[in-house]
Amino acid sequence: MALFHYKTQEDNMTVEHLLKDKWLGGKKTVHLMRMAKSVLDAKGEPVDDWKGPLAAGTELVFTFPDATSTYVPDDNVELTVLFEDEHILAVVKPAGISTHPDGPRDTGTLMNAVMAYVQKNGGDYAEHIHRLDKGTSGVVLIAKHPISKSLFDRMIENNDISRKYIAEVDGYLKRPKGTIRLPIGRDRHHPAKRLVSMSGQSAITNFRMIERKENTTIVEADLETGRTHQIRVHLSHLGHPVTGDTLYEGSETEDGKYRLTATAVSFIHPFTEEQTLIEMK
């Protein structure tokens, strides 16, 4: 069962307002929670009056008895946990594995490893909030209950989650910093590839140079949008593809991996309302 504890932070807050307006819970989720009497008081008794005003500091427990995820648990995938509370989990995805499986019986992905971890700790629910390309390593956020999933999905859509990356790119990048505002669309000649296309979706990448090496440059990038392969496409378009990213004309590396890591995410936590920074150690 997924659940979380919460103390109301102001007078006259209602359960209905919390779920529908403050946390933007979907109609289906809220309806199912109401039918299942999923909101409990500090004594573990169901709260029946969802429109009744509550005093600040009222303790509530929100439960999701039917919230389960179907990923097959897999202990064979390395999992590094960077952050965890009742609402989210932040983990490191290694380069070379997918964020999630393509089919219900697939294993060997990050979400299979997350499911094994969650089940060991008594949970049944875990859903990724965003994804990283198979060859990209770094921080991935996981929702631990449906309301968290709904809220963080909305935050991703509204660009309320800042995501930073470190990339090593080919060549000598002359500009110390800049912003790339170029739309990205599908490459109709290559189904796995994206390209800068005026008919594509808007995409904005900010970057700054960190270090210049003999044949490559280290840059930090952050995204204002989250298009597929965005950093890889934008940097390649500048003439400085990610080192090792042969799909986008990057030079080959000895291990066959490309040099792109999602190093940090930051956001205002929707449940604690605290500024939260999660970064690679």
XYZ file of C-alpha atoms in Angstrom:
281
model
C 0.000 0.000 0.000
C 1.230 3.510 -0.839
C 0.598 6.166 1.804
C 1.883 9.413 3.234
C 1.390 11.543 6.345
C 0.553 15.237 6.260
C -0.088 18.072 8.715
C -2.338 20.882 7.522
C -0.411 24.138 7.382
C -3.262 26.629 7.721
C -6.678 26.921 9.339
C -9.882 25.997 7.489
C -8.154 23.725 4.984
C -10.380 20.866 3.792
C -9.478 17.427 2.494
C -11.261 18.160 -0.770
C -9.312 21.406 -1.269
C -6.023 19.659 -0.547
C -6.622 16.878 -3.033
C -8.366 18.730 -5.851
C -6.973 22.252 -5.741
C -3.662 22.248 -3.888
C -2.347 18.899 -5.092
C -4.252 18.779 -8.399
C -5.319 15.183 -7.918
C -7.073 13.725 -10.951
C -10.843 13.239 -10.769
C -10.542 9.458 -11.041
C -7.909 9.210 -8.307
C -9.845 11.484 -5.929
C -13.108 9.611 -6.579
C -11.483 6.237 -5.902
C -9.920 7.588 -2.707
C -13.293 8.862 -1.516
C -14.982 5.516 -2.219
C -12.181 3.610 -0.475
C -12.197 5.957 2.556
C -8.521 6.540 1.934
C -8.062 9.605 4.150
C -7.539 8.806 7.824
C -7.132 10.917 10.951
C -4.309 10.602 13.487
C -6.153 7.701 15.174
C -6.448 5.770 11.929
C -10.175 6.447 11.532
C -11.596 7.460 8.110
C -12.303 11.158 7.605
C -15.841 11.185 6.204
C -16.380 14.942 5.921
C -14.061 16.038 3.110
C -15.568 19.548 3.039
C -15.227 20.206 6.768
C -12.645 22.871 7.756
C -9.601 21.581 9.625
C -7.403 23.393 12.125
C -3.773 24.059 11.238
C -1.590 21.162 12.389
C -4.288 18.508 11.883
C -2.623 15.169 11.171
C -3.910 13.211 8.195
C -2.860 9.966 6.552
C -3.530 9.568 2.824
C -3.628 5.946 1.688
C -3.750 4.326 -1.745
C -4.635 0.666 -1.149
C -5.070 -0.149 -4.845
C -2.038 1.776 -6.123
C 0.360 -0.775 -7.563
C 2.967 -0.724 -10.309
C 3.543 -3.669 -12.613
C 7.318 -3.520 -13.127
C 9.008 -6.868 -12.505
C 11.434 -6.400 -9.574
C 15.072 -6.955 -10.549
C 17.879 -7.045 -7.969
C 20.552 -7.433 -10.617
C 20.524 -3.763 -11.624
C 22.669 -1.420 -9.550
C 20.627 1.200 -7.679
C 21.999 4.277 -5.922
C 19.465 6.261 -3.875
C 20.185 9.987 -3.535
C 17.007 11.153 -1.778
C 13.826 9.678 -0.358
C 10.768 10.831 1.534
C 7.149 9.663 1.607
C 6.439 11.250 -1.771
C 9.418 10.786 -4.057
C 12.580 8.809 -4.594
C 15.615 10.145 -6.456
C 18.005 7.550 -7.878
C 20.965 7.364 -10.238
C 20.433 5.736 -13.626
C 23.641 4.191 -14.948
C 24.529 4.757 -18.593
C 23.617 1.849 -20.862
C 20.266 0.837 -19.363
C 16.778 2.077 -20.183
C 14.714 4.093 -17.723
C 11.751 1.741 -18.041
C 10.891 -1.558 -19.788
C 9.117 -1.722 -23.145
C 6.931 -4.645 -22.129
C 5.323 -5.902 -18.886
C 7.723 -8.846 -18.535
C 10.930 -7.005 -19.427
C 13.665 -6.616 -16.826
C 17.097 -5.021 -16.643
C 15.889 -1.395 -16.563
C 16.054 1.282 -13.890
C 12.378 0.892 -12.967
C 12.842 -2.847 -12.439
C 15.581 -2.048 -9.919
C 13.429 0.640 -8.299
C 10.541 -1.814 -7.964
C 12.796 -4.298 -6.184
C 13.881 -1.561 -3.767
C 10.334 -0.327 -3.127
C 8.975 -3.818 -2.496
C 11.778 -4.564 -0.042
C 10.635 -1.515 1.894
C 6.982 -2.563 1.949
C 5.702 -0.569 -1.029
C 3.906 -1.520 -4.236
C 3.969 1.732 -6.224
C 6.741 3.478 -8.153
C 6.438 5.512 -11.361
C 9.124 7.582 -13.047
C 8.465 11.326 -13.295
C 10.867 11.891 -16.184
C 13.243 9.786 -18.278
C 16.840 9.789 -19.408
C 18.096 8.422 -22.710
C 19.597 4.944 -22.468
C 23.140 6.268 -22.891
C 22.706 9.125 -20.401
C 23.479 8.595 -16.724
C 22.237 10.614 -13.780
C 19.401 11.672 -11.503
C 15.870 10.376 -12.097
C 12.854 11.266 -9.941
C 10.348 8.566 -8.972
C 6.840 9.129 -7.562
C 5.870 6.940 -4.596
C 2.105 7.503 -4.743
C -0.441 8.646 -7.377
C -0.929 12.197 -6.050
C 2.829 12.755 -6.159
C 2.910 11.403 -9.710
C 0.151 13.765 -10.809
C 1.754 16.797 -9.151
C 5.282 16.205 -10.395
C 4.014 15.455 -13.916
C 2.376 18.886 -13.888
C 5.591 20.461 -12.607
C 7.535 18.888 -15.481
C 4.974 20.227 -17.980
C 5.234 23.724 -16.464
C 9.065 23.659 -16.333
C 8.971 23.964 -12.531
C 11.748 21.394 -12.123
C 15.254 22.554 -13.005
C 17.494 19.855 -14.499
C 21.233 20.298 -14.883
C 23.598 18.215 -17.009
C 27.334 17.968 -17.518
C 28.493 17.112 -21.037
C 31.858 16.659 -22.669
C 31.628 17.843 -26.261
C 33.951 17.528 -29.220
C 36.079 20.496 -30.188
C 36.950 23.869 -28.760
C 33.747 25.638 -27.762
C 34.464 29.336 -28.217
C 31.333 30.767 -26.583
C 31.655 30.765 -22.775
C 27.869 30.588 -22.375
C 24.681 30.912 -24.352
C 21.092 29.852 -24.949
C 19.976 27.637 -27.819
C 16.386 28.308 -28.906
C 15.762 25.930 -31.768
C 12.716 23.648 -32.251
C 13.284 19.898 -32.382
C 11.378 17.365 -34.461
C 11.666 13.800 -35.685
C 14.111 12.834 -38.409
C 11.866 11.159 -40.994
C 14.891 9.327 -42.412
C 15.938 7.839 -39.038
C 13.220 6.759 -36.563
C 15.532 6.903 -33.517
C 16.922 10.317 -34.334
C 15.802 13.919 -33.773
C 16.904 17.100 -35.514
C 16.482 20.859 -35.457
C 13.313 21.489 -37.461
C 11.258 24.644 -37.796
C 8.136 22.470 -37.729
C 9.220 20.760 -34.507
C 8.442 21.507 -30.859
C 10.020 24.510 -29.169
C 13.186 23.644 -27.266
C 15.435 25.815 -25.085
C 18.839 24.781 -23.724
C 21.084 27.043 -21.639
C 24.790 26.213 -21.466
C 28.040 27.490 -20.027
C 31.609 26.385 -20.517
C 33.306 24.838 -17.466
C 36.651 23.617 -18.813
C 38.483 23.441 -22.111
C 40.590 20.342 -22.756
C 42.933 19.535 -25.601
C 40.286 18.220 -27.990
C 37.044 18.594 -26.051
C 35.133 21.063 -23.883
C 33.230 20.422 -20.632
C 29.928 22.280 -20.461
C 27.069 22.537 -18.005
C 23.595 22.657 -19.517
C 20.117 23.132 -18.110
C 16.804 22.599 -19.822
C 13.840 24.929 -20.028
C 12.021 22.262 -22.056
C 12.315 18.485 -22.105
C 12.396 17.301 -25.700
C 13.748 13.892 -26.671
C 17.552 14.042 -27.149
C 17.384 17.813 -26.611
C 20.920 18.484 -25.347
C 22.414 16.019 -27.809
C 20.613 17.609 -30.775
C 21.272 21.204 -29.766
C 24.989 20.763 -29.060
C 25.471 18.774 -32.258
C 23.733 21.553 -34.189
C 26.306 23.993 -32.771
C 29.026 21.803 -34.262
C 30.042 20.344 -30.890
C 28.335 16.953 -30.470
C 28.563 15.101 -27.169
C 31.760 13.061 -27.173
C 30.922 9.437 -27.926
C 27.444 10.246 -29.248
C 27.929 8.709 -32.677
C 24.202 9.006 -33.469
C 24.774 12.763 -33.649
C 28.237 12.711 -35.236
C 30.193 12.628 -31.980
C 33.666 11.093 -31.919
C 33.972 7.500 -30.736
C 35.049 6.629 -27.195
C 36.954 3.555 -26.028
C 34.053 2.253 -23.953
C 31.433 3.115 -26.581
C 29.537 5.390 -24.158
C 28.809 9.055 -24.637
C 29.674 11.690 -22.050
C 26.416 13.146 -20.765
C 25.246 13.033 -17.143
C 22.158 14.499 -15.473
C 23.857 15.888 -12.385
C 21.084 17.644 -10.453
C 17.407 18.479 -10.158
C 15.908 21.277 -8.076
C 12.332 22.344 -7.325
C 10.004 23.657 -4.665
C 8.665 20.508 -3.025
C 4.877 20.537 -3.521
C 4.169 18.864 -0.174
C 6.750 20.464 2.146
C 6.970 23.728 0.148
C 10.737 23.713 0.710
C 13.350 24.457 -1.954
C 14.825 21.037 -2.715
C 18.136 20.318 -4.462
C 19.128 16.753 -5.328
C 22.500 16.241 -6.945
C 24.981 13.520 -7.796
C 27.511 12.842 -5.067
